[in-house]
mmCIF file of C-alpha atoms in Angstrom:
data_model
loop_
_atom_site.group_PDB
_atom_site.id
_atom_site.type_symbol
_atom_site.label_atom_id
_atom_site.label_comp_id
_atom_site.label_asym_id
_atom_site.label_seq_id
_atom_site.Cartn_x
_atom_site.Cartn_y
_atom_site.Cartn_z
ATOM 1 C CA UNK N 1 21.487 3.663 -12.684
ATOM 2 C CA UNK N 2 19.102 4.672 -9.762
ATOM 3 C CA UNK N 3 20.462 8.500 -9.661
ATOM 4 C CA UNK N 4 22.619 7.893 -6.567
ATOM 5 C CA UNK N 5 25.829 10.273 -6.255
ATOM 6 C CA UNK N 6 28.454 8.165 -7.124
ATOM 7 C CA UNK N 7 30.597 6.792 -4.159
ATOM 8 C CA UNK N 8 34.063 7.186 -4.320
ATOM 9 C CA UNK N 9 36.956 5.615 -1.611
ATOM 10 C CA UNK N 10 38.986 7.758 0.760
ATOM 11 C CA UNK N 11 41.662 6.850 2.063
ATOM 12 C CA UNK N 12 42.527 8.601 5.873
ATOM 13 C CA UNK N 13 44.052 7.253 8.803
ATOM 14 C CA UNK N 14 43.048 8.184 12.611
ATOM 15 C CA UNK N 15 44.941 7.311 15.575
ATOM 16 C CA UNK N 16 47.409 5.529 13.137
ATOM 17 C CA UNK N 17 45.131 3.112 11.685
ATOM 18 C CA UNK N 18 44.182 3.671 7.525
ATOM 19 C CA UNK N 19 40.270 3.458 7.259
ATOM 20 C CA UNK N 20 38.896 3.741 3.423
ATOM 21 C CA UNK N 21 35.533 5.534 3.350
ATOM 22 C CA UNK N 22 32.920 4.891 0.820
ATOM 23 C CA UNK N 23 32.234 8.907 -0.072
ATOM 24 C CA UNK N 24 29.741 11.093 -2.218
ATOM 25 C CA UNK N 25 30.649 14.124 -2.766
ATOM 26 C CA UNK N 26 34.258 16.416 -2.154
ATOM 27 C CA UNK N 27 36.978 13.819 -0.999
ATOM 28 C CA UNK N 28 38.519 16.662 0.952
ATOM 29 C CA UNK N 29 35.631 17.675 3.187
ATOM 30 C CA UNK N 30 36.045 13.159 4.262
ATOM 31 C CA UNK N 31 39.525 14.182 4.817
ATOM 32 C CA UNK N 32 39.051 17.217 6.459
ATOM 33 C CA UNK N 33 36.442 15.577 8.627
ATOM 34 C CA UNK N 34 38.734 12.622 9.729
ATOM 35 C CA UNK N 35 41.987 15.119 10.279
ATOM 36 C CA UNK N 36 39.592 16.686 12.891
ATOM 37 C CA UNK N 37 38.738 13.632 14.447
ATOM 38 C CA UNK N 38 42.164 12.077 14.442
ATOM 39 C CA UNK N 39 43.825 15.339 16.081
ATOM 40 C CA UNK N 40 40.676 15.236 18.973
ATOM 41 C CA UNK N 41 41.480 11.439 19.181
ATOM 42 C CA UNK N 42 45.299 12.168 19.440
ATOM 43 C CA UNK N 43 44.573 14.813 21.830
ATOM 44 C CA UNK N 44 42.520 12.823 24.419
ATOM 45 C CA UNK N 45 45.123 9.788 23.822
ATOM 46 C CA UNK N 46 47.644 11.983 24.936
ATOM 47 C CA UNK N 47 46.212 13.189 28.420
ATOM 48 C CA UNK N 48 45.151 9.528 28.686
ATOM 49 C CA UNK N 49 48.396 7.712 27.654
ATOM 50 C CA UNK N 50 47.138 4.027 29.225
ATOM 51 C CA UNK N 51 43.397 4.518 27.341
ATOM 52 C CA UNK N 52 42.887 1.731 24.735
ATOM 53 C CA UNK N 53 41.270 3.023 21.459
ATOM 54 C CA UNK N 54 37.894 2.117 22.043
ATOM 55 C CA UNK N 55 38.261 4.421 25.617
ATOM 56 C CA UNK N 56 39.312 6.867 23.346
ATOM 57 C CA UNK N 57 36.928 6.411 20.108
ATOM 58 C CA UNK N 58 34.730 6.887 23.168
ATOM 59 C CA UNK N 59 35.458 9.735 24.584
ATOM 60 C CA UNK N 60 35.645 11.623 21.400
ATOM 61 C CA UNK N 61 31.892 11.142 20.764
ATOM 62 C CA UNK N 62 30.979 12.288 23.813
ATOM 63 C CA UNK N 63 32.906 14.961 23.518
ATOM 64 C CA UNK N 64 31.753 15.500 19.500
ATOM 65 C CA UNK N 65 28.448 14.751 21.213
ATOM 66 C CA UNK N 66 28.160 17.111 23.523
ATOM 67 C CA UNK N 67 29.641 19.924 20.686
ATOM 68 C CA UNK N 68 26.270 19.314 19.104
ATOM 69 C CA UNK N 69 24.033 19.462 21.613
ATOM 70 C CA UNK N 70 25.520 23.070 22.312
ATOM 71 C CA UNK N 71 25.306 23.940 18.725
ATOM 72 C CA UNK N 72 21.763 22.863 18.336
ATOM 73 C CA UNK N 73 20.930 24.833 21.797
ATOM 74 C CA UNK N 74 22.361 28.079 20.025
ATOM 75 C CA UNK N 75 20.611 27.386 16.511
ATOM 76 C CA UNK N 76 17.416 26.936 18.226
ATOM 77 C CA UNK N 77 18.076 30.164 20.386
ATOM 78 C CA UNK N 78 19.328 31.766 16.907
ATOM 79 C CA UNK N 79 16.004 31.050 15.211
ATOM 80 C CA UNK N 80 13.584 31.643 18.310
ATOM 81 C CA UNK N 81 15.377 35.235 17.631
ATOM 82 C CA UNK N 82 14.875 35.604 14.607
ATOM 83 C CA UNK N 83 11.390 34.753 14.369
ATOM 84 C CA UNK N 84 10.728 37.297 17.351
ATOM 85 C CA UNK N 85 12.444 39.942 15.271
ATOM 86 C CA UNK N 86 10.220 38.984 12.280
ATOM 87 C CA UNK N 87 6.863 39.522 13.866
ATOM 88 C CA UNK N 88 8.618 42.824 15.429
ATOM 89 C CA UNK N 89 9.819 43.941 11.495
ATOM 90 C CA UNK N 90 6.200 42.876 10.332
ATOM 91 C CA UNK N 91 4.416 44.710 12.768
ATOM 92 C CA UNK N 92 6.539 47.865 11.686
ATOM 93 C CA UNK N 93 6.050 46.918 8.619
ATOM 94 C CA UNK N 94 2.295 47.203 8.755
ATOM 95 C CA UNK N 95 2.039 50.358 11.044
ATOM 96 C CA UNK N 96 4.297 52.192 7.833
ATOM 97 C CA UNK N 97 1.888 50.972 5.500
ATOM 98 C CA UNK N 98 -1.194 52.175 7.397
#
């Protein structure tokens, strides 16, 4: 055995078709995952009632896509923070210890 995490199947279903995942790890956080996507799916199927699935399958990544990129603007400005803060507390730090 080469150490790998064992994969397990998972069954889910989004936008009414079952999909079985090859998974590592918690089988719920798969089927947490794929609830999300299948209710965003769903969701933009709805406004879009004469979208085929690939429109949709579509849509949803740009819209997971463009989650992301906000996240990963925020994290960045999170850390940038943080490390300004640091050199602010270490400063301090070494005036007190002066």
């Amino acid at each position: 055995m080469d150490g790998a995490p064992e994969k397990q199947p998972v069954r889910v279903t989004i936008l009414s078709r079952p999909y079985t995942l090859l998974a590592t790890g918690d089988p719920r956080e798969v089927e947490e995952v794929a609830a999300s996507v299948n209710e965003l799916m769903l969701s933009i199927a709805a406004r879009a009632p004469n979208a085929d699935s690939t429109r949709i399958a579509v849509m949803a990544c740009l819209h997971l896509a463009d989650k992301l990129r906000v996240l990963e603007r925020d994290l960045n400005q999170l850390k940038e923070r943080v490390d300004r803060k640091s050199v602010e507390f270490a400063g301090m730090l070494e005036q007190v210890l002066e």
